Each structure stands twice: as structure tokens, then as C-alpha cells.
Amino acid sequence: PNVGKSSLINSLKRSRVCGVGAVPGVTRCLQTVQLDRHIQLLDCPGVVMETGGPTAAAPLRGALAPQRLRDPLSPAAAILRRCPPEQVGGD
């Protein structure tokens, strides 16, 4: 989700034919867009496969809008665990 599928289609079509937004979930169903006589494009919602990992990983994969998080600290902590300490600390 939220990698720019709809934005790319809008750019190729040179008009706003697909809804776009900064949060996941704007595209809710499959949509076809005729680019020209020979090319038809499909816009679809993003698919996030369940990994069985911790629920804190879902926002990191773009599966949840930040505004819908009950606990924003868990995903933030997961990001910090992936970063080298010298990149996080500010001097």
C-alpha cells in the first residue's frame, strides 16, 4: 500500500482518473483505466501479506494509517531498533 500505483496511473493518463492520498486505503476496489487504444491499466488496493510477525510491524509495512494507531510507540521503537545508534543520536 501507498507506493504510488494510483499516482503513476494519473501521471501516465495526464489527468486525475484515480483517487490518491497520503494515507493507506484511498483505493478500495479494482479500477480499470484505458490509457490508449491498446493499453488498459488496473489500479487496485495494496495487498499486505500477513507475516505472523508482531503487530507493531503492520504500520511499518504501510498497512495502517498513523492516525489509527492505538499505540504509536511500538512502531517507533521498532524503527529505532533497526537504526544504528549513531544515526539516531543528535550531536
XYZ file of C-alpha atoms in Angstrom, residues 4-79:
76
model
C 2.161 5.335 -5.808
C 0.177 2.972 -8.045
C -2.705 5.434 -8.474
C -0.344 8.401 -8.825
C 1.579 6.625 -11.575
C -1.635 5.909 -13.479
C -2.705 9.564 -13.106
C 0.675 10.659 -14.420
C 0.535 8.326 -17.414
C -3.030 9.383 -18.197
C -2.146 13.071 -17.645
C -5.358 13.630 -15.715
C -6.837 12.636 -12.388
C -8.575 9.353 -13.087
C -7.671 7.628 -9.808
C -8.101 8.972 -6.308
C -4.861 9.444 -4.364
C -3.989 10.246 -0.772
C -1.201 10.251 1.746
C -2.806 7.581 3.931
C -3.392 3.922 3.047
C -6.856 2.872 1.933
C -7.860 5.506 -0.638
C -8.134 2.880 -3.392
C -10.802 0.471 -2.168
C -11.631 -1.586 -5.257
C -10.209 -2.658 -8.593
C -10.488 0.002 -11.307
C -9.598 -0.152 -14.996
C -8.244 2.862 -16.862
C -7.928 2.973 -20.648
C -4.548 4.574 -21.371
C -4.839 4.368 -25.154
C -6.362 2.101 -27.779
C -4.047 -0.796 -26.923
C -3.223 -0.344 -23.228
C -5.548 -0.807 -20.287
C -4.236 -0.299 -16.745
C -5.552 -1.746 -13.486
C -5.480 0.179 -10.244
C -6.030 -1.902 -7.141
C -5.710 -1.625 -3.379
C -2.340 -2.543 -1.937
C -2.007 -6.029 -0.510
C -0.114 -6.637 2.709
C 0.639 -10.276 3.391
C 0.351 -11.445 6.982
C 3.805 -12.405 8.159
C 2.878 -13.679 11.599
C 5.239 -11.073 12.992
C 4.490 -8.613 15.764
C 1.561 -6.258 15.266
C 3.981 -3.333 15.587
C 5.270 -4.229 12.116
C 1.930 -3.539 10.352
C 2.337 0.258 10.329
C 5.897 -0.145 9.053
C 4.587 -2.052 6.016
C 2.056 0.714 5.286
C -0.913 -1.387 6.342
C -2.240 1.112 8.884
C -2.619 4.860 8.801
C -0.622 6.504 11.612
C -3.788 8.242 12.841
C -5.431 4.862 13.510
C -2.686 3.547 15.785
C -3.646 2.911 19.385
C -0.009 2.624 20.423
C 2.332 4.729 18.248
C 5.326 3.951 20.477
C 5.662 0.294 19.430
C 6.204 1.043 15.712
C 8.538 3.921 16.618
C 10.557 1.577 18.836
C 10.691 -0.984 16.003
C 12.120 1.687 13.679
